[in-house]
PDB file of C-alpha atoms and ligand atoms in Angstrom:
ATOM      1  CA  UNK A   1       9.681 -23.805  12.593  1.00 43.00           C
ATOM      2  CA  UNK A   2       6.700 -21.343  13.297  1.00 44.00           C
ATOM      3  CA  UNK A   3       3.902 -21.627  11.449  1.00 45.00           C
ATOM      4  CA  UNK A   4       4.686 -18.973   8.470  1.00 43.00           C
ATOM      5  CA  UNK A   5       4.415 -21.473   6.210  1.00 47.00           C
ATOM      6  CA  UNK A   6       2.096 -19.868   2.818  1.00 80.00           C
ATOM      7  CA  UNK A   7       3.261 -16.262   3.879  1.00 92.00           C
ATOM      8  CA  UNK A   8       4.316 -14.348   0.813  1.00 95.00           C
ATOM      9  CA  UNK A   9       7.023 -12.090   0.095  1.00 97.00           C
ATOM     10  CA  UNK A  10       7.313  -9.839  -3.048  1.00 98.00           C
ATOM     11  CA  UNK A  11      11.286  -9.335  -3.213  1.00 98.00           C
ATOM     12  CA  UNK A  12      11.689  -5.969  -5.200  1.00 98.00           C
ATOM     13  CA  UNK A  13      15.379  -6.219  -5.949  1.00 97.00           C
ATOM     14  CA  UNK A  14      16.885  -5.125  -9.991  1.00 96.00           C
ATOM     15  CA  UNK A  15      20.016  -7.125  -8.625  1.00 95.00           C
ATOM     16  CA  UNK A  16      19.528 -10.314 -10.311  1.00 95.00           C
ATOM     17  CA  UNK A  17      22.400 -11.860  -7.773  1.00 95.00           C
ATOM     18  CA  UNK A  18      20.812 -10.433  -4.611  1.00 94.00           C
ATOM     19  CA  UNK A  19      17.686 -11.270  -5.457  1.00 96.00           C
ATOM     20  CA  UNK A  20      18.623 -15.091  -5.989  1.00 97.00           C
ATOM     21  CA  UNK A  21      19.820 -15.595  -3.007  1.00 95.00           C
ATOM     22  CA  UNK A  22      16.688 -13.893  -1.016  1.00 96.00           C
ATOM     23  CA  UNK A  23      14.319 -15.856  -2.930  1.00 97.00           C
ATOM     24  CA  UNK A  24      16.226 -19.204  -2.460  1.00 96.00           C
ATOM     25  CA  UNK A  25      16.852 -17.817   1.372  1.00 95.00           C
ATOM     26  CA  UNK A  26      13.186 -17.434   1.623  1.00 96.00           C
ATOM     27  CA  UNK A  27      11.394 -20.021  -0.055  1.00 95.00           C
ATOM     28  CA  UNK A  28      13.899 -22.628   2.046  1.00 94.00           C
ATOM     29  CA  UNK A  29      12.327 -20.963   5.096  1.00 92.00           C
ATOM     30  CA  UNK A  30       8.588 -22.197   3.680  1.00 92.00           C
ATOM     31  CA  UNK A  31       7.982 -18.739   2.116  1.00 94.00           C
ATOM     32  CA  UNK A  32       6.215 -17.972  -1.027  1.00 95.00           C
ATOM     33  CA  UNK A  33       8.022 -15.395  -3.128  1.00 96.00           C
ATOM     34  CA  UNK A  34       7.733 -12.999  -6.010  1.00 96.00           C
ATOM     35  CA  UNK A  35       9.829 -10.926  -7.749  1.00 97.00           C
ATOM     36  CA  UNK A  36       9.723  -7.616  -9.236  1.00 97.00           C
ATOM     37  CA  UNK A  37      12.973  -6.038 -10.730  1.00 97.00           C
ATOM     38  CA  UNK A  38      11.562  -2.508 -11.089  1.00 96.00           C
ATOM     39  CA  UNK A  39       9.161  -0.064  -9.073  1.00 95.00           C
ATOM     40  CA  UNK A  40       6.615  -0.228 -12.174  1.00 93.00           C
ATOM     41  CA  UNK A  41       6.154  -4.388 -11.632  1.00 94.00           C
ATOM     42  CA  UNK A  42       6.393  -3.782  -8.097  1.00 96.00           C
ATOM     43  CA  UNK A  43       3.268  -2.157  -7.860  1.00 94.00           C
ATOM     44  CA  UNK A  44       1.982  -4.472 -10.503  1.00 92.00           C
ATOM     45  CA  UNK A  45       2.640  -7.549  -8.144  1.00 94.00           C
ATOM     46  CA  UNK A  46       1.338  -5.674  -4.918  1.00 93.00           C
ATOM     47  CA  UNK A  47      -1.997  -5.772  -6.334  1.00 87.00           C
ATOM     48  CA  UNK A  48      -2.019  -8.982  -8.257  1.00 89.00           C
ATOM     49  CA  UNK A  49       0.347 -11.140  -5.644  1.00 90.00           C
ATOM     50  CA  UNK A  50      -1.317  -9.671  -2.467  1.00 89.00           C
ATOM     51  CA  UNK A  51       2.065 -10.272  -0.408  1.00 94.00           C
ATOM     52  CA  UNK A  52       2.143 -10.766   3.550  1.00 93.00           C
ATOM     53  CA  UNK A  53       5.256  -8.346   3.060  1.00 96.00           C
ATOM     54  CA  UNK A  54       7.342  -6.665   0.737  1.00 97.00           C
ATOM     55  CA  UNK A  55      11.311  -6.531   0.834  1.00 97.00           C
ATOM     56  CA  UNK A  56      12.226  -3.085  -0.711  1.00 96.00           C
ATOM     57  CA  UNK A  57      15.529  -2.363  -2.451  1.00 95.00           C
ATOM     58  CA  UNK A  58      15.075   1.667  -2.647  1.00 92.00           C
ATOM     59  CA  UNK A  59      17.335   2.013  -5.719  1.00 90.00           C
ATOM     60  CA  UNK A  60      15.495   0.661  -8.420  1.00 92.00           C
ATOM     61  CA  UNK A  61      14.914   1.865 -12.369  1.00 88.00           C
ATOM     62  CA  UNK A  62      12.389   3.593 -13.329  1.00 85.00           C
ATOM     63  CA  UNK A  63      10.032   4.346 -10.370  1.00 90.00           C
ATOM     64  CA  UNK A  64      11.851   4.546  -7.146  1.00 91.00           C
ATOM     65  CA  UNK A  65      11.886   2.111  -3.817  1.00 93.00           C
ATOM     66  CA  UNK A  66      10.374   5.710  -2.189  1.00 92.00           C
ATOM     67  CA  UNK A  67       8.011   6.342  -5.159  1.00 92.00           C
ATOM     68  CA  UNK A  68       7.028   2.949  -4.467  1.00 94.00           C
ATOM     69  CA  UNK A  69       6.704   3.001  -0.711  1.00 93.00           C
ATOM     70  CA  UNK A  70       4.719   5.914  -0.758  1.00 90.00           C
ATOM     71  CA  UNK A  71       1.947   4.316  -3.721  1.00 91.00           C
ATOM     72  CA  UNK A  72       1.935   1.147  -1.436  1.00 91.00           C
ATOM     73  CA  UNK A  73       1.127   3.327   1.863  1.00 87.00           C
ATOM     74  CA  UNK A  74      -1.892   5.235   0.232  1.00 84.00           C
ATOM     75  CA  UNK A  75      -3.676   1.866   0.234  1.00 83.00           C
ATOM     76  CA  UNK A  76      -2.188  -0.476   2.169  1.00 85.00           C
ATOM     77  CA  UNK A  77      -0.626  -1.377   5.352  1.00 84.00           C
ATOM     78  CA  UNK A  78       1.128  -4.294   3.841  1.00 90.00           C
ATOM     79  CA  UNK A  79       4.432  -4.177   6.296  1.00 92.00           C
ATOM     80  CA  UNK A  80       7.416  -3.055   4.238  1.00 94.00           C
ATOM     81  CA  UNK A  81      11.406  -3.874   5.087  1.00 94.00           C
ATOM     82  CA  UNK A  82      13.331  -1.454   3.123  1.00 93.00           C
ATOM     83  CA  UNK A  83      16.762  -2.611   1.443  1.00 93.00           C
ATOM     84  CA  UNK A  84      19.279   0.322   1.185  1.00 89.00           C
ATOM     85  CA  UNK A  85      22.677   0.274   0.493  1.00 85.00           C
ATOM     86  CA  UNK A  86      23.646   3.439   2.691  1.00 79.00           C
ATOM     87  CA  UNK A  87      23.839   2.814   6.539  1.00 75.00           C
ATOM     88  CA  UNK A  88      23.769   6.537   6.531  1.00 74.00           C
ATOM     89  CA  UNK A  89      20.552   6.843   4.633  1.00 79.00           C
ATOM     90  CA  UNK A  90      18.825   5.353   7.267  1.00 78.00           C
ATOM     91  CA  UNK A  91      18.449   8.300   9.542  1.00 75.00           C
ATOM     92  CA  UNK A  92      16.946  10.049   6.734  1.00 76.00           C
ATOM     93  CA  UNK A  93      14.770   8.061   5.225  1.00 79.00           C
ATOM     94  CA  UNK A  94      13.261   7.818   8.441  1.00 75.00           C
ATOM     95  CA  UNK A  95      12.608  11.574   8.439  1.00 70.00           C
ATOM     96  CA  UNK A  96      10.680  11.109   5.372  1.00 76.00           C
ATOM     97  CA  UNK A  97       8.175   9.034   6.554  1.00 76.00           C
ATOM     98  CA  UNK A  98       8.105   6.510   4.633  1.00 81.00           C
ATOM     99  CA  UNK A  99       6.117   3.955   6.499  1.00 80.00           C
ATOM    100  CA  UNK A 100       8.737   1.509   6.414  1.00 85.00           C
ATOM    101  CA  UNK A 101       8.469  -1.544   9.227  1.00 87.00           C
ATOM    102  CA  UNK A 102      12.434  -1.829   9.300  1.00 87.00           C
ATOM    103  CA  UNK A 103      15.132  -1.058   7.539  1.00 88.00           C
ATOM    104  CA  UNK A 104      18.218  -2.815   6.278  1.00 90.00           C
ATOM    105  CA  UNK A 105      21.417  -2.317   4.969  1.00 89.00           C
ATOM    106  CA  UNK A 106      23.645  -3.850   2.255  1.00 89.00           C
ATOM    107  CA  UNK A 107      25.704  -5.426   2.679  1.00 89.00           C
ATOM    108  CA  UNK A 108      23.575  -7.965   4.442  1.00 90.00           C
ATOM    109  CA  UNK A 109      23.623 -11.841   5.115  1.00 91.00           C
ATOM    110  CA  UNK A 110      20.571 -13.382   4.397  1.00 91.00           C
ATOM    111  CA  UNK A 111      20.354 -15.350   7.212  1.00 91.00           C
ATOM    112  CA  UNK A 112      19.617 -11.261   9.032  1.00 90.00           C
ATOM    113  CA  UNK A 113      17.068 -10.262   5.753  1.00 94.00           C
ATOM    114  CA  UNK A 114      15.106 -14.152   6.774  1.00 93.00           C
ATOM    115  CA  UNK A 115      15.165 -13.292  10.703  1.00 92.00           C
ATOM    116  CA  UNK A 116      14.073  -9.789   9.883  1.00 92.00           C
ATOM    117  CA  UNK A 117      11.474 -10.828   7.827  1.00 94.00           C
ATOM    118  CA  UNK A 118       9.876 -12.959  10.389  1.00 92.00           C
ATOM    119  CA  UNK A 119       9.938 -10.261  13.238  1.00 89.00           C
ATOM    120  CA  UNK A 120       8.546  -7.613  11.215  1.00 89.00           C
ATOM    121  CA  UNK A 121       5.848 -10.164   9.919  1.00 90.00           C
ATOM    122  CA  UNK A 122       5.447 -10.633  13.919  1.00 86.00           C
ATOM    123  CA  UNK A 123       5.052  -7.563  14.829  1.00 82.00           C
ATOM    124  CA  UNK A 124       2.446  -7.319  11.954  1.00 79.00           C
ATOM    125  CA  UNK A 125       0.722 -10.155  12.819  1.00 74.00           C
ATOM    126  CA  UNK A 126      -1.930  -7.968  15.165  1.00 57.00           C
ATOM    127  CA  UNK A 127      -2.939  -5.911  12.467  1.00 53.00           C
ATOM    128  CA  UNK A 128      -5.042  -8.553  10.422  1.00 47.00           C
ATOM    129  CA  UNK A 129      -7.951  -7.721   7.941  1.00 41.00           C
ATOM    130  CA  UNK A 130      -9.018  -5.516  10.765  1.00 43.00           C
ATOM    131  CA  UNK A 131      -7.796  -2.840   9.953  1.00 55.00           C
ATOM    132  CA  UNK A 132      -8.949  -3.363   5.994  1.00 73.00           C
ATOM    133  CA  UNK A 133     -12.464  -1.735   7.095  1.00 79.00           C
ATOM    134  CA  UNK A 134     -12.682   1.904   7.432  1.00 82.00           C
ATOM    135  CA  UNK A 135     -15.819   3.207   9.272  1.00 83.00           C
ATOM    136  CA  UNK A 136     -17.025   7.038   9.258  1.00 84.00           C
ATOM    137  CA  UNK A 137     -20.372   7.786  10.210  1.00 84.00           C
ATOM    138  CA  UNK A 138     -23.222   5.695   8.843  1.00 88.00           C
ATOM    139  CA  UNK A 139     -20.144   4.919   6.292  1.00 91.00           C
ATOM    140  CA  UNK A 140     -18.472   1.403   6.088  1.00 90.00           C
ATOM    141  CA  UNK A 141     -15.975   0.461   3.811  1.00 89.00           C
ATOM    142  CA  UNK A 142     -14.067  -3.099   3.453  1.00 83.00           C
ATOM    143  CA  UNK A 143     -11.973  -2.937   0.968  1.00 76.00           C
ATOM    144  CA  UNK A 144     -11.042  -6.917   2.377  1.00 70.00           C
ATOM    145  CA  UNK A 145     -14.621  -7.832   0.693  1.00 72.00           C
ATOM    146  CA  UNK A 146     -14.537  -5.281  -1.388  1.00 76.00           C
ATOM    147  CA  UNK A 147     -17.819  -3.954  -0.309  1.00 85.00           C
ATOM    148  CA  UNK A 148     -19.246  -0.798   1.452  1.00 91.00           C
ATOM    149  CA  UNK A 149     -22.345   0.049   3.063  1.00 91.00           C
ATOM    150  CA  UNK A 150     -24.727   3.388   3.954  1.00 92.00           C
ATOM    151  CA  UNK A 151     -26.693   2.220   7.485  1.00 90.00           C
ATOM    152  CA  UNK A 152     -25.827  -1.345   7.167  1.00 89.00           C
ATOM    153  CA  UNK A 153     -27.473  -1.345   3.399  1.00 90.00           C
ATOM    154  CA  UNK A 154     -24.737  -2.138   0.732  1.00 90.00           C
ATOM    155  CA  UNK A 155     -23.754   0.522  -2.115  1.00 91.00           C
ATOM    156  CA  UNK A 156     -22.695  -1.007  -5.023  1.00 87.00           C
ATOM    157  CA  UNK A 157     -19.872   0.455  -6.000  1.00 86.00           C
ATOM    158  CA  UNK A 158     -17.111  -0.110  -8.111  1.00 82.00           C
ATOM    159  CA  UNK A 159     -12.935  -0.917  -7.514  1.00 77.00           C
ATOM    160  CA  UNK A 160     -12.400   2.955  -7.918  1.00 80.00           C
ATOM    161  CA  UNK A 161     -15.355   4.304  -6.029  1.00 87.00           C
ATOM    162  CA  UNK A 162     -14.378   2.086  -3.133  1.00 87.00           C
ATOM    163  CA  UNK A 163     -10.945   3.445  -3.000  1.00 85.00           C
ATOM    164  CA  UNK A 164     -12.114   6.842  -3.061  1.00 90.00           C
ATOM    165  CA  UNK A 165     -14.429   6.214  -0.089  1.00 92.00           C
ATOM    166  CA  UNK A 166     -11.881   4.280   1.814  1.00 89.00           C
ATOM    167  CA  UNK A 167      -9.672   6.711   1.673  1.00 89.00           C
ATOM    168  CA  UNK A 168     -12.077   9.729   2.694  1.00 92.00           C
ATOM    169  CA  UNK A 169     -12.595   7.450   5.218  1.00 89.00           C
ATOM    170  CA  UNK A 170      -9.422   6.654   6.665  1.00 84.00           C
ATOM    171  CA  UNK A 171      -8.824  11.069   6.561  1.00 85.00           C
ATOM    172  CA  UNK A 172     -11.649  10.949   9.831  1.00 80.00           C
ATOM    173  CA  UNK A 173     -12.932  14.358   8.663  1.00 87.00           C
ATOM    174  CA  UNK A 174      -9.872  15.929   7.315  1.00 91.00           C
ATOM    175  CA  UNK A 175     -10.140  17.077   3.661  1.00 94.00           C
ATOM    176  CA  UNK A 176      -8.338  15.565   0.777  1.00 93.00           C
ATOM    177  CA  UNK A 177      -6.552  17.205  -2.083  1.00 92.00           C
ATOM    178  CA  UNK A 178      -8.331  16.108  -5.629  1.00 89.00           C
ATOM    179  CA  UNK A 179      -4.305  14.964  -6.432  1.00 85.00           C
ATOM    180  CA  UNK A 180      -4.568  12.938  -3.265  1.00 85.00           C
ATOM    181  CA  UNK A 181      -7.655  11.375  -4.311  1.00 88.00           C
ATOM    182  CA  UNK A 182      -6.222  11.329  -7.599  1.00 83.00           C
ATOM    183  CA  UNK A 183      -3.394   8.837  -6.336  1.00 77.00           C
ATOM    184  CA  UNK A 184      -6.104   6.259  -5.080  1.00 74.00           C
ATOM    185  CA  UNK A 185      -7.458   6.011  -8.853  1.00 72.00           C
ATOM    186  CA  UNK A 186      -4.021   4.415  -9.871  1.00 63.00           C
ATOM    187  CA  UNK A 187      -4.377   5.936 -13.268  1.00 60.00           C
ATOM    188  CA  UNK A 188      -1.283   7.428 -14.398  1.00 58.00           C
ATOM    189  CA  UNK A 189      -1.677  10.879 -16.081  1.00 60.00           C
ATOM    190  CA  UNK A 190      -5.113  11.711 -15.710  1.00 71.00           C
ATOM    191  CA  UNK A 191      -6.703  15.547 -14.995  1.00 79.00           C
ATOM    192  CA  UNK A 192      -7.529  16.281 -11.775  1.00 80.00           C
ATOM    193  CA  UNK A 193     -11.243  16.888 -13.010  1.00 83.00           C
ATOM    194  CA  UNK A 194     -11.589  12.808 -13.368  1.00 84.00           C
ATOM    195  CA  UNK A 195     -11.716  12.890  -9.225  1.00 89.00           C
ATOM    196  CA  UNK A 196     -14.811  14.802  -9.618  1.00 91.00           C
ATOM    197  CA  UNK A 197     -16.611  13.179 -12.174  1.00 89.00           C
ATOM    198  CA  UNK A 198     -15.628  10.281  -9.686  1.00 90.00           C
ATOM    199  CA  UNK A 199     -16.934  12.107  -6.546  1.00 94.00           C
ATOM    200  CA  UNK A 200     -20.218  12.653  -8.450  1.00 94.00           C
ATOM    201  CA  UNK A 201     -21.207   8.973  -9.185  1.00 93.00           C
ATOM    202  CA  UNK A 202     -19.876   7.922  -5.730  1.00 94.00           C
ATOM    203  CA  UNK A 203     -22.377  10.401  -4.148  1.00 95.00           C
ATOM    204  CA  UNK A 204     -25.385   9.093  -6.424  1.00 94.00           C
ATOM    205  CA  UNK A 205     -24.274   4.978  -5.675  1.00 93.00           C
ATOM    206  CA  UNK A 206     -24.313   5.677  -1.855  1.00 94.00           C
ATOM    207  CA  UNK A 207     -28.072   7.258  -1.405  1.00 91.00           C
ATOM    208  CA  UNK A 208     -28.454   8.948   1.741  1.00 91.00           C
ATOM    209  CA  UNK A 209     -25.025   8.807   2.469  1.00 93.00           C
ATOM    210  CA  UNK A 210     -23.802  10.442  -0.470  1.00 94.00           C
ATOM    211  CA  UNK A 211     -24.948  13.976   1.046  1.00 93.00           C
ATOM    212  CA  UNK A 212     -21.949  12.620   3.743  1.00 94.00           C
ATOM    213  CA  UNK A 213     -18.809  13.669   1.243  1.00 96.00           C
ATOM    214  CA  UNK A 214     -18.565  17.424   1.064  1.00 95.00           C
ATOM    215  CA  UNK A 215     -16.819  19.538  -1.195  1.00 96.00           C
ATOM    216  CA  UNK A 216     -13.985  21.833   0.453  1.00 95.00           C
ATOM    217  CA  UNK A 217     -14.013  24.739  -2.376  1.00 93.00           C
ATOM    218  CA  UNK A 218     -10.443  25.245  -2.961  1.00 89.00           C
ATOM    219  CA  UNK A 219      -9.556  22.125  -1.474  1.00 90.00           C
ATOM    220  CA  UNK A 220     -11.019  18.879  -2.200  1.00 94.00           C
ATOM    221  CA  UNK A 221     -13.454  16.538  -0.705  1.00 96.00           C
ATOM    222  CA  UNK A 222     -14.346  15.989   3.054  1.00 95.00           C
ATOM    223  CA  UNK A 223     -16.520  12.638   4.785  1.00 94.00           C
ATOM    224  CA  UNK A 224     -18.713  14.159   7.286  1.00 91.00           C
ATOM    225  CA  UNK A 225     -17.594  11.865  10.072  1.00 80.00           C
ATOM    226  CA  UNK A 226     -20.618  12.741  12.816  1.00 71.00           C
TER     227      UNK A 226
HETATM  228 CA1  LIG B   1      19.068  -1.821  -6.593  1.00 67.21          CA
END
């Protein structure tokens, strides 16, 4: 056995059969699992569960496996193995751009989903809480300690506010939409307008550095990266 022991999976599967036999599958292997029957929980667990790696069926109710993907990849480079149950789709969900680690097909035995699941977690395993903090500029953001600083001196700034800089980070210089910074709020329904009243207070809780994020009339918002 390798030492994967503690890794957890979130299995998003609606298929109450499949999903029995992943979990059992899995937690036999020594891993910890979740799981969320539709998109909507799926996202819930991402944030509360944390998982190591999520096992994505893409036809789910509600909010789909893609919807899903795509929330998950705005924040997070959690590893994903996507569950669909076209061979055919493969080719183009891959043209979408998902951000998926691997792909698999149904039917599948779940002896494959278990070895899968261990190379893609392999593959992952050089991109550790590394790659959680974002630096532009004077700028550093770590959303890993949840913390960010202007020069080495710590802003205090709250869950939102970090994502918003994190993100503006991780553009290096390119300029965000307000709806894409609207996506990192993970408020469902709110005006565009709330981004700004965001950027403002983001500006004032980072001092000197707030002069850094520029407004792109027309556009969005921009981090000065140099
Ligand atoms: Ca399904």
């Amino acid at each position: 056995m390798e030492a994967m022991a503690e890794k957890r999976i979130l299995v998003v599967e609606d298929e109450t059969r499949i999903a029995d036999v992943l979990e059992r599958y899995l937690r036999a292997e020594g891993f910890a699992t979740e799981r969320a029957t539709t998109g909507r929980r799926a996202l819930e667990l991402w944030r509360a569960f944390q998982p190591d790696l999520i096992l994505l069926d893409l036809m789910l109710p509600e909010i789909s496996g893609i919807e899903v993907a795509r929330t998950i990849r705005t924040r997070s480079d959690v590893p994903i193995l996507m569950v669909t149950a076209k061979a055919e789709e493969v080719d183009r969900l891959l043209g979408l751009e998902l951000g998926a680690d691997d792909y698999i097909t149904k039917p599948f035995s779940p002896r494959e989903v278990v070895a899968r699941v261990r190379a893609v977690l392999r593959r992952a395993g050089g991109r550790g809480r590394a790659q959680r903090i974002y630096r532009a500029g004077a700028i550093e953001v770590d959303l890993d300690a949840f913390e960010a600083r202007c020069g080495g001196q710590p802003a205090a700034l709250s869950p939102t506010q970090l994502r918003l800089l994190a993100a503006l980070a991780q553009a290096e210089g390119r300029a965000l939409s307000r709806h894409e910074l609207l996506d990192q709020l993970g408020e469902a329904y709110v005006d565009v307008r709330t981004v700004d009243a965001h950027v403002k207070n983001l500006r004032r809780r980072l001092g000197p550095c707030g002069a850094l994020i520029e407004t792109v009339r027309g556009v969005g918002y921009r981090l000065r990266v140099n």
